[in-house]
mmCIF file with all atom_site columns, C-alpha atoms in Angstrom:
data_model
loop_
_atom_site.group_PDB
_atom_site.id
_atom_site.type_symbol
_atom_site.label_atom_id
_atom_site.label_alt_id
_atom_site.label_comp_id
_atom_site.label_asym_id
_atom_site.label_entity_id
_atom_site.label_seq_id
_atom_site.pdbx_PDB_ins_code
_atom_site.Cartn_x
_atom_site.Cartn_y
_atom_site.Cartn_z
_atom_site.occupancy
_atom_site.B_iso_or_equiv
_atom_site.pdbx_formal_charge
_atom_site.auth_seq_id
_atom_site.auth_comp_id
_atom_site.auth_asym_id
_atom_site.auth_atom_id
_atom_site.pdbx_PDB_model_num
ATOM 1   C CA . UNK A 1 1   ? 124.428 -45.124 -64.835 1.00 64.00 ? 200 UNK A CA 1
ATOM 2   C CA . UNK A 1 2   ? 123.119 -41.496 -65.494 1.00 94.00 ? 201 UNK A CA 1
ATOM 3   C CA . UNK A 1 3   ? 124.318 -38.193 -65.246 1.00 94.00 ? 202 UNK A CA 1
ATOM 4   C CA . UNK A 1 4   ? 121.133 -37.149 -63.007 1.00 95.00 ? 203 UNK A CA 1
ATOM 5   C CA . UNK A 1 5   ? 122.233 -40.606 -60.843 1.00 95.00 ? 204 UNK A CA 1
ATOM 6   C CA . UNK A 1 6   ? 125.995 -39.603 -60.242 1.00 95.00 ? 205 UNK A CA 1
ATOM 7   C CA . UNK A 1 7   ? 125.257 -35.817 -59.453 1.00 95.00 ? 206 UNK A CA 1
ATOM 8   C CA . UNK A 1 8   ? 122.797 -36.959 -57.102 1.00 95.00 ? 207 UNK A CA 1
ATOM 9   C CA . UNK A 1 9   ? 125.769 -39.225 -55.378 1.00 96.00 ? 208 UNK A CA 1
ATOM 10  C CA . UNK A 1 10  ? 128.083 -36.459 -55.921 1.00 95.00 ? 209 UNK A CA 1
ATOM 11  C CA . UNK A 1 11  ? 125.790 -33.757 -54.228 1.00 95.00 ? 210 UNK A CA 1
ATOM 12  C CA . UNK A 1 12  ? 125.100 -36.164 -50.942 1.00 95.00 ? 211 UNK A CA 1
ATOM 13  C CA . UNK A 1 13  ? 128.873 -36.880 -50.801 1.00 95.00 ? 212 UNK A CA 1
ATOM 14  C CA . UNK A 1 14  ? 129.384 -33.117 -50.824 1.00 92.00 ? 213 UNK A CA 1
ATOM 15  C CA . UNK A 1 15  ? 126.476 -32.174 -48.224 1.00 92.00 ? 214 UNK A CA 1
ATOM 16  C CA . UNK A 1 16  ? 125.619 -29.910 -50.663 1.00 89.00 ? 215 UNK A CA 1
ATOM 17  C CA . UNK A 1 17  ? 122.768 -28.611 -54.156 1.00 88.00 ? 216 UNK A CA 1
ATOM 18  C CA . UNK A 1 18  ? 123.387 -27.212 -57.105 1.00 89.00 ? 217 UNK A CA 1
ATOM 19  C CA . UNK A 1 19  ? 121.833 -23.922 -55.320 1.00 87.00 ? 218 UNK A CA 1
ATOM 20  C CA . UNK A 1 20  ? 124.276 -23.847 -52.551 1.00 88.00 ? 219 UNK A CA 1
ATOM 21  C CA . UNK A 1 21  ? 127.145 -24.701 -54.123 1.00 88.00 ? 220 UNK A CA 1
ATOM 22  C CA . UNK A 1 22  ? 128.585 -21.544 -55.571 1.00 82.00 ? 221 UNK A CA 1
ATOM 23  C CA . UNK A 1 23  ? 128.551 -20.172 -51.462 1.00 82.00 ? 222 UNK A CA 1
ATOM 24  C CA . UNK A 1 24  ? 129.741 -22.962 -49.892 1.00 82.00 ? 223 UNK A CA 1
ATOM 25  C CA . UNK A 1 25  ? 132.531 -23.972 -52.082 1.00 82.00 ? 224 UNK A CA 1
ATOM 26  C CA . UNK A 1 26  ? 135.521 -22.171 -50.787 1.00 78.00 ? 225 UNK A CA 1
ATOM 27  C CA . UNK A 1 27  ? 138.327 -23.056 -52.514 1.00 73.00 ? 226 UNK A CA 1
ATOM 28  C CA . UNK A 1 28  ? 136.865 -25.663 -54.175 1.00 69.00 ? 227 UNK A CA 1
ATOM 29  C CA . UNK A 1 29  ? 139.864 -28.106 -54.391 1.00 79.00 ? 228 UNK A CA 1
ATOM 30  C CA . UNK A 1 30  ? 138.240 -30.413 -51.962 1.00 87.00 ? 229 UNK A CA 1
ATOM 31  C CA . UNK A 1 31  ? 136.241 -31.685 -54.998 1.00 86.00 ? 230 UNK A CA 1
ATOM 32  C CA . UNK A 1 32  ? 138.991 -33.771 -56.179 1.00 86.00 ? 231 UNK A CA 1
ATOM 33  C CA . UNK A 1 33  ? 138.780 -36.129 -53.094 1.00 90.00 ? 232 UNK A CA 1
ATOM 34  C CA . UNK A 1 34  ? 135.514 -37.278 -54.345 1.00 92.00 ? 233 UNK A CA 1
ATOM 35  C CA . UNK A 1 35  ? 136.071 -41.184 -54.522 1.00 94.00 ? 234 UNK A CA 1
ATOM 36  C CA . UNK A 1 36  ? 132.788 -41.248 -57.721 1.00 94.00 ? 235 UNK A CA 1
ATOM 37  C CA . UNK A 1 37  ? 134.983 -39.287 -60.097 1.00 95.00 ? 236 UNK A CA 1
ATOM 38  C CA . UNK A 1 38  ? 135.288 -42.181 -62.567 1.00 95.00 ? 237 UNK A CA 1
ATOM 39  C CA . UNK A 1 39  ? 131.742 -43.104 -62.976 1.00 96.00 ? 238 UNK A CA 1
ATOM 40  C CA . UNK A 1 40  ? 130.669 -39.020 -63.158 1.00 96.00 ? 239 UNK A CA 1
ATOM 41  C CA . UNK A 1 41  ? 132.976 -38.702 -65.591 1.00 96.00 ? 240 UNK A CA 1
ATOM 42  C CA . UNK A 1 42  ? 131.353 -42.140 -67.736 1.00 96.00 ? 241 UNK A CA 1
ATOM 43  C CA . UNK A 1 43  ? 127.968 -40.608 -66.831 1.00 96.00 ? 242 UNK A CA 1
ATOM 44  C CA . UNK A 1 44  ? 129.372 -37.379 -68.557 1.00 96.00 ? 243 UNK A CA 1
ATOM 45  C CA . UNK A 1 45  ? 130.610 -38.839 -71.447 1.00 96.00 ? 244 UNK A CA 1
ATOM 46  C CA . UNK A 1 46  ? 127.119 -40.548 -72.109 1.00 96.00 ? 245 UNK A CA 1
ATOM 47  C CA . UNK A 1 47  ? 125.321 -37.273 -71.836 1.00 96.00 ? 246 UNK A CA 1
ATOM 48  C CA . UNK A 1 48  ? 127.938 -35.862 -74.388 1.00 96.00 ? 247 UNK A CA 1
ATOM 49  C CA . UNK A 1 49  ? 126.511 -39.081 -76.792 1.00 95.00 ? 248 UNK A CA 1
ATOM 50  C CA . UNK A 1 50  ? 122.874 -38.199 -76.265 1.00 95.00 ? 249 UNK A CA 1
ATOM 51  C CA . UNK A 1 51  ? 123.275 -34.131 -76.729 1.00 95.00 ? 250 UNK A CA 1
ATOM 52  C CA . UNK A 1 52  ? 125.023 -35.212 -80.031 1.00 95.00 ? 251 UNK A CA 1
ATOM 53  C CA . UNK A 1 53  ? 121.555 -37.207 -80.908 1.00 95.00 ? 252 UNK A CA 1
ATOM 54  C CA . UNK A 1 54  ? 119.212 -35.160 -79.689 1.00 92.00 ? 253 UNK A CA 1
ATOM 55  C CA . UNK A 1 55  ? 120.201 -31.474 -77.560 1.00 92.00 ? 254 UNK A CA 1
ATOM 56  C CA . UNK A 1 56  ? 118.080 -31.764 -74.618 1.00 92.00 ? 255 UNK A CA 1
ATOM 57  C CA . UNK A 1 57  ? 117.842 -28.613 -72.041 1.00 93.00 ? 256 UNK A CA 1
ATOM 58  C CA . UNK A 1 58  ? 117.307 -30.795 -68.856 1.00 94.00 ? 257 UNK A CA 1
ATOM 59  C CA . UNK A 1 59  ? 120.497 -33.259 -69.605 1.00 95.00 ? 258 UNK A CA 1
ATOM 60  C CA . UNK A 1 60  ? 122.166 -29.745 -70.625 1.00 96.00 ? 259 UNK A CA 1
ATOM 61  C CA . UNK A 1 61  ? 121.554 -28.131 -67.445 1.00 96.00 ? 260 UNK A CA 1
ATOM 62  C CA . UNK A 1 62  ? 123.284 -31.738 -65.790 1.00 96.00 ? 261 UNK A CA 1
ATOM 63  C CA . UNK A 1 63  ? 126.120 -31.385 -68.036 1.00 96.00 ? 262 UNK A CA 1
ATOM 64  C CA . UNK A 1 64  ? 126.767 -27.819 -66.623 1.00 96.00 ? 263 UNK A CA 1
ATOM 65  C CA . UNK A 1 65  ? 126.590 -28.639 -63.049 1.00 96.00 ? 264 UNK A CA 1
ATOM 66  C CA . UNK A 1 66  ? 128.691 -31.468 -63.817 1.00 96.00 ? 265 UNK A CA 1
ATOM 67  C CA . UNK A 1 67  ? 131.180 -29.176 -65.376 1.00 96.00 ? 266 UNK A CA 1
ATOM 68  C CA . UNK A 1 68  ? 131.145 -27.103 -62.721 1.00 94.00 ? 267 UNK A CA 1
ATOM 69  C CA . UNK A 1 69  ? 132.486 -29.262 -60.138 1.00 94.00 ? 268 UNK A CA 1
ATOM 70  C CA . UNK A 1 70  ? 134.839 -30.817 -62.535 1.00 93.00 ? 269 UNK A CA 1
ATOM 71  C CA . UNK A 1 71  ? 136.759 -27.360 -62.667 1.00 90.00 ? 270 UNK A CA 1
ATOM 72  C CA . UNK A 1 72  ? 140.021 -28.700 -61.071 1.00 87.00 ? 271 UNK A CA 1
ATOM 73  C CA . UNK A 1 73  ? 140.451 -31.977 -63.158 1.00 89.00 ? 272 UNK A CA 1
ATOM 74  C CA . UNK A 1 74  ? 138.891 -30.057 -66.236 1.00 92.00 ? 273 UNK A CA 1
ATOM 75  C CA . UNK A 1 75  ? 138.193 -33.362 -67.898 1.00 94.00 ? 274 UNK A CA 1
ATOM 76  C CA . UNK A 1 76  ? 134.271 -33.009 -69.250 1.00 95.00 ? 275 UNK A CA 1
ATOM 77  C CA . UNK A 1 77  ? 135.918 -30.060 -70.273 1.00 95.00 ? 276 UNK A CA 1
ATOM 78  C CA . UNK A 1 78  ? 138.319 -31.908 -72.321 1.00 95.00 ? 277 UNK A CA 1
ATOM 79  C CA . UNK A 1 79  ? 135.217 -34.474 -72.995 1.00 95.00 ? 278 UNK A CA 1
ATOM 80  C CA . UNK A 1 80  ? 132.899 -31.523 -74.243 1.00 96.00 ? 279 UNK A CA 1
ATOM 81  C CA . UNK A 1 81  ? 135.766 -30.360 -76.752 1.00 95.00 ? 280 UNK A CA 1
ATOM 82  C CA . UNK A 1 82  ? 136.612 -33.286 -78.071 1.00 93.00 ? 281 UNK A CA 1
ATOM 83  C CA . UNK A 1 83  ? 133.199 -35.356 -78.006 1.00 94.00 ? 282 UNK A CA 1
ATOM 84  C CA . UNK A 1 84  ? 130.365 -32.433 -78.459 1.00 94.00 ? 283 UNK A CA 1
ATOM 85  C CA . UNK A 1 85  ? 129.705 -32.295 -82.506 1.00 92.00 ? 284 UNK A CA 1
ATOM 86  C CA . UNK A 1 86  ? 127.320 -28.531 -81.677 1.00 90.00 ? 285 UNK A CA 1
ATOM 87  C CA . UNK A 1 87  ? 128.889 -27.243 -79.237 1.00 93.00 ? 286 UNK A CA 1
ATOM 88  C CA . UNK A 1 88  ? 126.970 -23.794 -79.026 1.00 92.00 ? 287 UNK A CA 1
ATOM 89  C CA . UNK A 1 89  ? 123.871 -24.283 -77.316 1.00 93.00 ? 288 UNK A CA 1
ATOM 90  C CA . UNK A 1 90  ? 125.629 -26.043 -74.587 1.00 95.00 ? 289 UNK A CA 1
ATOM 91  C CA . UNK A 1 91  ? 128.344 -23.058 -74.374 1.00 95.00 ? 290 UNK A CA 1
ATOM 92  C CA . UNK A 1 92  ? 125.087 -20.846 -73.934 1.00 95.00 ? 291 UNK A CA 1
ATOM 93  C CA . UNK A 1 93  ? 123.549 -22.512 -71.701 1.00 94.00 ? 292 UNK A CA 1
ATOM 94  C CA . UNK A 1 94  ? 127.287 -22.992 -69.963 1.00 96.00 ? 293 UNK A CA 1
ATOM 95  C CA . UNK A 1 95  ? 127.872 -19.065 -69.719 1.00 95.00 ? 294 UNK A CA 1
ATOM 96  C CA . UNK A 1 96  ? 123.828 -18.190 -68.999 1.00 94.00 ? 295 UNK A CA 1
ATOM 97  C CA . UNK A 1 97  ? 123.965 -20.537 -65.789 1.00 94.00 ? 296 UNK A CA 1
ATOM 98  C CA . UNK A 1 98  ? 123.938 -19.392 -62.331 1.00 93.00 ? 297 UNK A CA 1
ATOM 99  C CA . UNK A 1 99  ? 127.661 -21.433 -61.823 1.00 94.00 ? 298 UNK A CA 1
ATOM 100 C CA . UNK A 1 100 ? 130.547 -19.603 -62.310 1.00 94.00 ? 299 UNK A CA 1
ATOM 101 C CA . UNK A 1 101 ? 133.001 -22.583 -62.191 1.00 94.00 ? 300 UNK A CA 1
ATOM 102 C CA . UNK A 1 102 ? 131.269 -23.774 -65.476 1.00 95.00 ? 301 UNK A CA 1
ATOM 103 C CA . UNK A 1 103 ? 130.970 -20.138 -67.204 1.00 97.00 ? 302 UNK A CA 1
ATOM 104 C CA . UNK A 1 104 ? 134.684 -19.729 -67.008 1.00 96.00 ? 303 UNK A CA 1
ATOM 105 C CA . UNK A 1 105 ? 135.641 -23.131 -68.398 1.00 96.00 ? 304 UNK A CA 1
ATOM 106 C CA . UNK A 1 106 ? 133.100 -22.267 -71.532 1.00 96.00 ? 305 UNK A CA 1
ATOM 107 C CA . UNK A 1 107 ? 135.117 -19.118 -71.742 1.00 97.00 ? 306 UNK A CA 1
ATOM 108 C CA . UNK A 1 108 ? 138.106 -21.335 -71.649 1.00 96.00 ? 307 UNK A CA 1
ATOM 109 C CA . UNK A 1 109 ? 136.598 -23.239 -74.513 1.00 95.00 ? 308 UNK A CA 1
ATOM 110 C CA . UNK A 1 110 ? 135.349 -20.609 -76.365 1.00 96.00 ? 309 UNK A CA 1
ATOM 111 C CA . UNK A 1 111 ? 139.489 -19.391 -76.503 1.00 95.00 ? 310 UNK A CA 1
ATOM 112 C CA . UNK A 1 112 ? 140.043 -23.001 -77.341 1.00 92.00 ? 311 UNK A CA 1
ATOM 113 C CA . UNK A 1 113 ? 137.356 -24.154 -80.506 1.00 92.00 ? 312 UNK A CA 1
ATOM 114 C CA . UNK A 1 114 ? 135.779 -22.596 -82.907 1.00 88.00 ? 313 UNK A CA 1
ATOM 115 C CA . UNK A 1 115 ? 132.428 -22.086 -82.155 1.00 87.00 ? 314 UNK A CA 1
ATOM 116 C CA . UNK A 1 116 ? 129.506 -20.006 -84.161 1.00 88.00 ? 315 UNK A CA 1
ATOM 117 C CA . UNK A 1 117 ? 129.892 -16.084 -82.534 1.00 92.00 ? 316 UNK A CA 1
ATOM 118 C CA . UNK A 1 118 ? 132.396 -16.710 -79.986 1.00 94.00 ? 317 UNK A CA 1
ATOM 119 C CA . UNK A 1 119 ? 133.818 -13.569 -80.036 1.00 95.00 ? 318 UNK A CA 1
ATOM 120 C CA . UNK A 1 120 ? 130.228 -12.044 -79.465 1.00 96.00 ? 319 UNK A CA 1
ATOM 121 C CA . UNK A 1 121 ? 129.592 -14.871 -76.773 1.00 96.00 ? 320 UNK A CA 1
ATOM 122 C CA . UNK A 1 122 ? 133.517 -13.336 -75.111 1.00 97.00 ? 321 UNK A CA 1
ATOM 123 C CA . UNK A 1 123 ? 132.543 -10.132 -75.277 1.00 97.00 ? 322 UNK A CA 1
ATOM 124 C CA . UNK A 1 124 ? 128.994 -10.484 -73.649 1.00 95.00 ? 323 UNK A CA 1
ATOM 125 C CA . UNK A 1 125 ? 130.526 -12.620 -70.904 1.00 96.00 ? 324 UNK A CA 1
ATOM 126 C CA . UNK A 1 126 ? 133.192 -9.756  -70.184 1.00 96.00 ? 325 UNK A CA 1
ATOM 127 C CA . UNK A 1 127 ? 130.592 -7.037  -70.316 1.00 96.00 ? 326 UNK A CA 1
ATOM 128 C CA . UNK A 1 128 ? 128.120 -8.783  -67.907 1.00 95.00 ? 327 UNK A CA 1
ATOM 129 C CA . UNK A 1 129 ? 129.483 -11.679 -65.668 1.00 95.00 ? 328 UNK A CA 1
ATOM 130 C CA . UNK A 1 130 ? 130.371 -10.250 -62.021 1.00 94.00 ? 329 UNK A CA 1
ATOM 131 C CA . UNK A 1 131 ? 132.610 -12.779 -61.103 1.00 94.00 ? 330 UNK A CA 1
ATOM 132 C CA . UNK A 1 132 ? 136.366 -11.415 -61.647 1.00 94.00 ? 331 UNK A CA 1
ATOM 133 C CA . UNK A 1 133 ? 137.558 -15.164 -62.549 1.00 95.00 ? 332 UNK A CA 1
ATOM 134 C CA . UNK A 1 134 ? 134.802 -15.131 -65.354 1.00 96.00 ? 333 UNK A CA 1
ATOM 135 C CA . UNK A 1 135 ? 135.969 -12.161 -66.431 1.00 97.00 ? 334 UNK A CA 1
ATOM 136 C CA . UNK A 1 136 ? 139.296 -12.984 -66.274 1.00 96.00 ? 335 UNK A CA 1
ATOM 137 C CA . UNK A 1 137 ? 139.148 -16.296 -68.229 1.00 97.00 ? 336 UNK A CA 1
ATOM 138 C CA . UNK A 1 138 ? 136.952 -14.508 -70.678 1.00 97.00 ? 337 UNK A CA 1
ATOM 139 C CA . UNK A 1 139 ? 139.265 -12.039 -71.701 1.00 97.00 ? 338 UNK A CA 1
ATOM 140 C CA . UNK A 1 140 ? 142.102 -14.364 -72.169 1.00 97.00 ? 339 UNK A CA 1
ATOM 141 C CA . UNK A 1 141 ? 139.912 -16.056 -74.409 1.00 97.00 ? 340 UNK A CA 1
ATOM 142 C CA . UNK A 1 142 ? 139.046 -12.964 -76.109 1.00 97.00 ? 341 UNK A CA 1
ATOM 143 C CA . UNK A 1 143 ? 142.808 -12.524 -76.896 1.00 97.00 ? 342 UNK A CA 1
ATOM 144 C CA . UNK A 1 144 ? 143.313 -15.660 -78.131 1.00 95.00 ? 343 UNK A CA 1
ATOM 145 C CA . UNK A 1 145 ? 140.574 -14.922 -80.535 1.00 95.00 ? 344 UNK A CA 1
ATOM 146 C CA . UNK A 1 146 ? 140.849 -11.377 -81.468 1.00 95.00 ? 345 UNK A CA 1
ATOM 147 C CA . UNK A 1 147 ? 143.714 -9.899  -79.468 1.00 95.00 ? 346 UNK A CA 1
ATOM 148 C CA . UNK A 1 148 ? 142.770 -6.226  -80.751 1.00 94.00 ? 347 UNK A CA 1
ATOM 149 C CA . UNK A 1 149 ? 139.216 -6.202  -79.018 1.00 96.00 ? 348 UNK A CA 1
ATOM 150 C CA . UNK A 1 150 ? 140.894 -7.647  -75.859 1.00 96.00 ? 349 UNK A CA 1
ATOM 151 C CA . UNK A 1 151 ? 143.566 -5.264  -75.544 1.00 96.00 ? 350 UNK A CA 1
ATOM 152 C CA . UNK A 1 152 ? 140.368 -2.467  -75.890 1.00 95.00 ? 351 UNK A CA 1
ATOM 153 C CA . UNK A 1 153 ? 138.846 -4.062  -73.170 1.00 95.00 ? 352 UNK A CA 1
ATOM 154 C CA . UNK A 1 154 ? 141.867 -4.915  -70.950 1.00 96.00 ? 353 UNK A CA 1
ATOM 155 C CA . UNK A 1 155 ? 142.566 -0.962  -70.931 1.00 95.00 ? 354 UNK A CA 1
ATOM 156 C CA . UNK A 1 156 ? 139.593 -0.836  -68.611 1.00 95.00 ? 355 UNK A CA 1
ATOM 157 C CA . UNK A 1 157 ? 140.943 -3.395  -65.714 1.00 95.00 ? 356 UNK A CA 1
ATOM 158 C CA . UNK A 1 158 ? 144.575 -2.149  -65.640 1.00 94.00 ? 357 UNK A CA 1
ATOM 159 C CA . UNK A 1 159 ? 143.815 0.182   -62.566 1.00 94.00 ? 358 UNK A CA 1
ATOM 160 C CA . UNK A 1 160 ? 141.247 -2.973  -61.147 1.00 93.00 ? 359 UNK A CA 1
ATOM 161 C CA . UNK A 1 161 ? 141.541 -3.460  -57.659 1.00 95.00 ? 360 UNK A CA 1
ATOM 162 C CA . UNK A 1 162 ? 141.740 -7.155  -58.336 1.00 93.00 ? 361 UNK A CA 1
ATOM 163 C CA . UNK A 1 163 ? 145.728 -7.837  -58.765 1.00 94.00 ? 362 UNK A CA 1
ATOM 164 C CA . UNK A 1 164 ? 145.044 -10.979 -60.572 1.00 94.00 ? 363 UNK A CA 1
ATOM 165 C CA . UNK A 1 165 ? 142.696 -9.090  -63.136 1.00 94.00 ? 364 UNK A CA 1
ATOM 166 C CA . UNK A 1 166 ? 145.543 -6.206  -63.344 1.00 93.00 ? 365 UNK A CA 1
ATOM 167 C CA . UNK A 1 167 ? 148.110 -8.155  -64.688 1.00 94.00 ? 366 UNK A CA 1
ATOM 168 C CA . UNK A 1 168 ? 146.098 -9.828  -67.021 1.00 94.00 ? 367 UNK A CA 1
ATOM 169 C CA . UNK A 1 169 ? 144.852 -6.351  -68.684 1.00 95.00 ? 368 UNK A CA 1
ATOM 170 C CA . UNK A 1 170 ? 148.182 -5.304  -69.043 1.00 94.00 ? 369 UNK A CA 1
ATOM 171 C CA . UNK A 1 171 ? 149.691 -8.551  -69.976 1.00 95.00 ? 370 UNK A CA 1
ATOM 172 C CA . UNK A 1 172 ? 147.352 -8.452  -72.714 1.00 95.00 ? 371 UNK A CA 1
ATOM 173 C CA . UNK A 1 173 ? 148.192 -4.641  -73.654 1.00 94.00 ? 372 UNK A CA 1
ATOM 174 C CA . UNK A 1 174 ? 151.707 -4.806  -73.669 1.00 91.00 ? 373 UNK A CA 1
ATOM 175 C CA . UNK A 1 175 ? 151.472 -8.211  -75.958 1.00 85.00 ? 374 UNK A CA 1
ATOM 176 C CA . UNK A 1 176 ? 152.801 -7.953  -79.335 1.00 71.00 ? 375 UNK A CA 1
ATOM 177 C CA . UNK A 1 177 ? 151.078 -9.598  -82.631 1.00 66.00 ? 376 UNK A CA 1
#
């Protein structure tokens, strides 16, 4: 059983690629119905073994699109907290890819684990990610980590014409530390 092998079964169960998910999606939610969860998720936890022997870009890049469509369970990203020993060059490669569903939960986990220039990593993701969920996530993170910095930046999204990213900004300002 391989990662490569269970995204493959994943991606014909879904009619879908890695390229067309992000627009085809919707919702998403309809990802939980898929009936290979359990073996994805063993698949995932093997990659998580092999990254910790040797970091390999390719398996990476599986781990992310695995990730991805994991969003709603968020168990490899429970797996990738608790089982990835370096954990930044996967977060990089997490927030550099082309799926938002798997750059938000590294900004989830870079709120959630001390990793080498997370802040930096927050703060890039907020600056340059165009997806308001991103975004979002990201600067909830940020808070968590330096609540300062992300009331500076939330001052910028309370007049946002995205409600959801409104109340976060001012949530965030109007928090006390």
């Amino acid at each position: 059983m391989t990662l490569e092998t269970e995204l493959a079964k994943f991606w014909e169960w879904a009619n879908m690629t890695p390229d067309t998910y992000n627009e085809e999606r919707g919702l998403g939610d309809w990802e939980a119905e898929y009936p290979g969860w359990e073996e994805l998720h063993k698949a995932a936890a093997e990659a998580l073994e092999q990254l910790n022997t040797e970091f390999n870009h390719d398996l990476a890049q599986l781990l992310v699109y695995a990730l991805a469509i994991d969003n709603e369970s968020g168990t490899i990203l429970q797996q990738v907290n608790e089982k990835l020993e370096n954990k930044l060059r996967f977060v990089k490669k997490a927030i550099n890819s082309d799926q938002p569903q798997a750059r938000w939960q590294a900004a989830e986990l870079l709120g959630n684990t001390a990793v080498e220039d997370r802040e930096k990593l927050l703060v890039n993701l907020i600056n340059r990610d165009k997806d308001k969920y991103v975004i979002r996530r990201a600067l909830m993170s940020l808070d968590r980590v330096n609540h300062t910095k992300a009331a500076e930046f939330a001052k910028s999204y309370v007049k946002d014409p995205d409600p959801f990213m409104k109340l976060v900004a001012k949530e965030i300002i109007k928090k006390k530390v």
